[in-house]
């Protein structure tokens, strides 16, 4: 199957490029202030100071330097560029598509004016509109000339290439060439709206909504000026559209991956051609996530729906083609989400640096794992948090918002981790469609070296439960073991195996201050965080509920650690290993989560 990578402005923004309309208009007005603050550009007129350019005329009783844009706008006598004046009066333009749609509305207003005046003896409003619009387009060309293309983002490359075994066409609606970061031999690319400073492929900036009922009125005029910025007409000046049609019609089935394109009405006709073709079998929107609770997935899908014709059969195809939100990911994330993620880590996680040690499990026949830098949850996952993320009914037997969620299967934990990763814009750690994928492919169900949430490895769990380096050294000291913990002898391990260890203490101390076991649980779970934490400030790693780990115990079962309210303390200290089938859930089985620190702290916030 082939793939069309449909690239819009959000793709550039994801790479840190200041190519948004807001960036452009901000720089535009700052430049106007800079120009107006040059004394030589002012002149006298009727006892006043006057500054004038192609956009507006300023008038002031005395020469002054403007501190900001707002103070400059207060002195504007009138706008010479009427389209810029409309932009300022509308004040609801936030994207390029809004600007193009404003031009289209102004075009229709010009059409009304000419109809009222019967097309005779009028100063052509459409001619002035096109001239003013052309000036703005040229300023955009100048602005984008030195933008650059940023640096490659691995997670974007991953989603461009994952599962792809056919041809890839980069259909770039931008005027920049950021997609070259991901281009490989055999790929195709089309700059459908042209390129900066290109004579052979000049930029196209106008309207492309020929599905609009008003477009027929435009076509029925005798004035070609009304079609001057029609995208369908501009497409005839290059072979871009023909190349796109050839790919759609002749290269076989394809899916469309939308990266940063709003799918607004300004490109509706072209999008309709792509979406409604019989070779199109899937549309995947990579939506923009503005905050933890706000994204534009719904807006994108509504825009996509407008690119389908109005008949019932077409709308049914829309529901079939567009991927559901849970199967899509945000393309990029702003500073607000990063700040929320950082706050989430600070409040609910402990950072652990295992210093790349080869940690040997205390009660295992030689099993060891490398422990590097990772984060682990301070608390077991609560019912309140689980329901919030999974949008599901409470599976637990013992009901309570702050109680640990229980009766969760190992598979449920994986689904929770992926859902939480999507919420915070991290790369999903688990790559599976259903439970059989894991059973059939063993360990080939994870994305290695990514920053998404996951279950802790068994060694990570034990290292955290024992208190990390500090806790282990403390316990070794009390046992009279003076060797470095990374080089424990068999005799050292024998001593450790012969003593009951609990998270934060051992059997000789008051373990009931740290854990809920059968002796003090009243045969039920308790709110997380009520007992004392261990040396790393982590709660409930002994007792309350067993915690699922990532690892296989044998060919079928998965590891559980920590003991629970149901069992006596002497049965399950933090070194004991337990196991169940991954599709089994019980009232004393819960979990906590972890995540890797990939490369550096900054890598978690790409």
PDB file of N, CA and C in Angstrom, residues 219-252:
ATOM      1  N   UNK A 219     -17.798  31.898 -11.415  1.00  0.00           N
ATOM      2  CA  UNK A 219     -17.514  31.375 -12.761  1.00  0.00           C
ATOM      3  C   UNK A 219     -18.400  32.024 -13.834  1.00  0.00           C
ATOM      4  N   UNK A 220     -19.577  32.436 -13.441  1.00  0.00           N
ATOM      5  CA  UNK A 220     -20.519  32.990 -14.415  1.00  0.00           C
ATOM      6  C   UNK A 220     -20.238  34.445 -14.768  1.00  0.00           C
ATOM      7  N   UNK A 221     -19.266  35.066 -14.114  1.00  0.00           N
ATOM      8  CA  UNK A 221     -18.911  36.440 -14.474  1.00  0.00           C
ATOM      9  C   UNK A 221     -18.041  36.449 -15.726  1.00  0.00           C
ATOM     10  N   UNK A 222     -17.961  37.616 -16.348  1.00  0.00           N
ATOM     11  CA  UNK A 222     -17.098  37.764 -17.515  1.00  0.00           C
ATOM     12  C   UNK A 222     -15.737  38.321 -17.130  1.00  0.00           C
ATOM     13  N   UNK A 223     -15.511  38.480 -15.843  1.00  0.00           N
ATOM     14  CA  UNK A 223     -14.301  39.126 -15.382  1.00  0.00           C
ATOM     15  C   UNK A 223     -13.279  38.077 -14.939  1.00  0.00           C
ATOM     16  N   UNK A 224     -12.208  37.928 -15.689  1.00  0.00           N
ATOM     17  CA  UNK A 224     -11.171  36.956 -15.338  1.00  0.00           C
ATOM     18  C   UNK A 224     -10.446  37.311 -14.047  1.00  0.00           C
ATOM     19  N   UNK A 225     -10.556  38.575 -13.637  1.00  0.00           N
ATOM     20  CA  UNK A 225      -9.902  38.978 -12.391  1.00  0.00           C
ATOM     21  C   UNK A 225     -10.419  38.179 -11.190  1.00  0.00           C
ATOM     22  N   UNK A 226     -11.667  37.714 -11.292  1.00  0.00           N
ATOM     23  CA  UNK A 226     -12.229  36.947 -10.185  1.00  0.00           C
ATOM     24  C   UNK A 226     -11.587  35.565 -10.057  1.00  0.00           C
ATOM     25  N   UNK A 227     -10.931  35.117 -11.100  1.00  0.00           N
ATOM     26  CA  UNK A 227     -10.270  33.807 -11.081  1.00  0.00           C
ATOM     27  C   UNK A 227      -8.749  33.922 -10.966  1.00  0.00           C
ATOM     28  N   UNK A 228      -8.263  35.136 -10.730  1.00  0.00           N
ATOM     29  CA  UNK A 228      -6.816  35.367 -10.728  1.00  0.00           C
ATOM     30  C   UNK A 228      -6.093  34.546  -9.672  1.00  0.00           C
ATOM     31  N   UNK A 229      -6.714  34.340  -8.523  1.00  0.00           N
ATOM     32  CA  UNK A 229      -6.073  33.591  -7.444  1.00  0.00           C
ATOM     33  C   UNK A 229      -6.787  32.283  -7.126  1.00  0.00           C
ATOM     34  N   UNK A 230      -7.525  31.773  -8.103  1.00  0.00           N
ATOM     35  CA  UNK A 230      -8.166  30.466  -7.939  1.00  0.00           C
ATOM     36  C   UNK A 230      -7.098  29.380  -8.060  1.00  0.00           C
ATOM     37  N   UNK A 231      -6.999  28.541  -7.064  1.00  0.00           N
ATOM     38  CA  UNK A 231      -5.930  27.537  -7.053  1.00  0.00           C
ATOM     39  C   UNK A 231      -6.045  26.565  -8.222  1.00  0.00           C
ATOM     40  N   UNK A 232      -7.267  26.190  -8.573  1.00  0.00           N
ATOM     41  CA  UNK A 232      -7.433  25.235  -9.674  1.00  0.00           C
ATOM     42  C   UNK A 232      -6.889  25.792 -10.980  1.00  0.00           C
ATOM     43  N   UNK A 233      -7.000  27.121 -11.172  1.00  0.00           N
ATOM     44  CA  UNK A 233      -6.451  27.761 -12.369  1.00  0.00           C
ATOM     45  C   UNK A 233      -4.932  27.821 -12.276  1.00  0.00           C
ATOM     46  N   UNK A 234      -4.420  28.169 -11.114  1.00  0.00           N
ATOM     47  CA  UNK A 234      -2.974  28.247 -10.906  1.00  0.00           C
ATOM     48  C   UNK A 234      -2.303  26.889 -11.097  1.00  0.00           C
ATOM     49  N   UNK A 235      -3.014  25.813 -10.753  1.00  0.00           N
ATOM     50  CA  UNK A 235      -2.430  24.471 -10.904  1.00  0.00           C
ATOM     51  C   UNK A 235      -2.068  24.169 -12.361  1.00  0.00           C
ATOM     52  N   UNK A 236      -2.738  24.857 -13.308  1.00  0.00           N
ATOM     53  CA  UNK A 236      -2.486  24.605 -14.722  1.00  0.00           C
ATOM     54  C   UNK A 236      -1.140  25.141 -15.185  1.00  0.00           C
ATOM     55  N   UNK A 237      -0.495  25.974 -14.356  1.00  0.00           N
ATOM     56  CA  UNK A 237       0.760  26.575 -14.759  1.00  0.00           C
ATOM     57  C   UNK A 237       1.962  25.655 -14.539  1.00  0.00           C
ATOM     58  N   UNK A 238       1.754  24.548 -13.814  1.00  0.00           N
ATOM     59  CA  UNK A 238       2.822  23.559 -13.589  1.00  0.00           C
ATOM     60  C   UNK A 238       2.253  22.162 -13.815  1.00  0.00           C
ATOM     61  N   UNK A 239       3.114  21.148 -13.699  1.00  0.00           N
ATOM     62  CA  UNK A 239       2.642  19.771 -13.833  1.00  0.00           C
ATOM     63  C   UNK A 239       2.367  19.128 -12.475  1.00  0.00           C
ATOM     64  N   UNK A 240       2.346  19.946 -11.396  1.00  0.00           N
ATOM     65  CA  UNK A 240       2.156  19.397 -10.057  1.00  0.00           C
ATOM     66  C   UNK A 240       0.856  18.602  -9.924  1.00  0.00           C
ATOM     67  N   UNK A 241      -0.236  19.194 -10.400  1.00  0.00           N
ATOM     68  CA  UNK A 241      -1.541  18.551 -10.255  1.00  0.00           C
ATOM     69  C   UNK A 241      -1.613  17.265 -11.076  1.00  0.00           C
ATOM     70  N   UNK A 242      -1.024  17.280 -12.258  1.00  0.00           N
ATOM     71  CA  UNK A 242      -1.016  16.078 -13.105  1.00  0.00           C
ATOM     72  C   UNK A 242      -0.228  14.952 -12.435  1.00  0.00           C
ATOM     73  N   UNK A 243       0.884  15.297 -11.819  1.00  0.00           N
ATOM     74  CA  UNK A 243       1.684  14.289 -11.121  1.00  0.00           C
ATOM     75  C   UNK A 243       0.913  13.692  -9.951  1.00  0.00           C
ATOM     76  N   UNK A 244       0.161  14.552  -9.245  1.00  0.00           N
ATOM     77  CA  UNK A 244      -0.655  14.060  -8.131  1.00  0.00           C
ATOM     78  C   UNK A 244      -1.742  13.122  -8.642  1.00  0.00           C
ATOM     79  N   UNK A 245      -2.429  13.509  -9.695  1.00  0.00           N
ATOM     80  CA  UNK A 245      -3.484  12.656 -10.255  1.00  0.00           C
ATOM     81  C   UNK A 245      -2.933  11.322 -10.725  1.00  0.00           C
ATOM     82  N   UNK A 246      -1.732  11.343 -11.301  1.00  0.00           N
ATOM     83  CA  UNK A 246      -1.109  10.103 -11.754  1.00  0.00           C
ATOM     84  C   UNK A 246      -0.852   9.163 -10.584  1.00  0.00           C
ATOM     85  N   UNK A 247      -0.375   9.719  -9.470  1.00  0.00           N
ATOM     86  CA  UNK A 247      -0.124   8.896  -8.283  1.00  0.00           C
ATOM     87  C   UNK A 247      -1.428   8.321  -7.738  1.00  0.00           C
ATOM     88  N   UNK A 248      -2.461   9.159  -7.680  1.00  0.00           N
ATOM     89  CA  UNK A 248      -3.740   8.732  -7.123  1.00  0.00           C
ATOM     90  C   UNK A 248      -4.395   7.661  -7.982  1.00  0.00           C
ATOM     91  N   UNK A 249      -4.371   7.877  -9.281  1.00  0.00           N
ATOM     92  CA  UNK A 249      -5.125   6.992 -10.180  1.00  0.00           C
ATOM     93  C   UNK A 249      -4.361   5.734 -10.585  1.00  0.00           C
ATOM     94  N   UNK A 250      -3.050   5.842 -10.732  1.00  0.00           N
ATOM     95  CA  UNK A 250      -2.306   4.769 -11.396  1.00  0.00           C
ATOM     96  C   UNK A 250      -1.363   3.975 -10.514  1.00  0.00           C
ATOM     97  N   UNK A 251      -1.110   4.428  -9.276  1.00  0.00           N
ATOM     98  CA  UNK A 251      -0.132   3.742  -8.435  1.00  0.00           C
ATOM     99  C   UNK A 251      -0.757   2.767  -7.441  1.00  0.00           C
ATOM    100  N   UNK A 252      -2.077   2.623  -7.481  1.00  0.00           N
ATOM    101  CA  UNK A 252      -2.743   1.666  -6.601  1.00  0.00           C
ATOM    102  C   UNK A 252      -3.263   2.309  -5.331  1.00  0.00           C
TER     103      UNK A 252
END
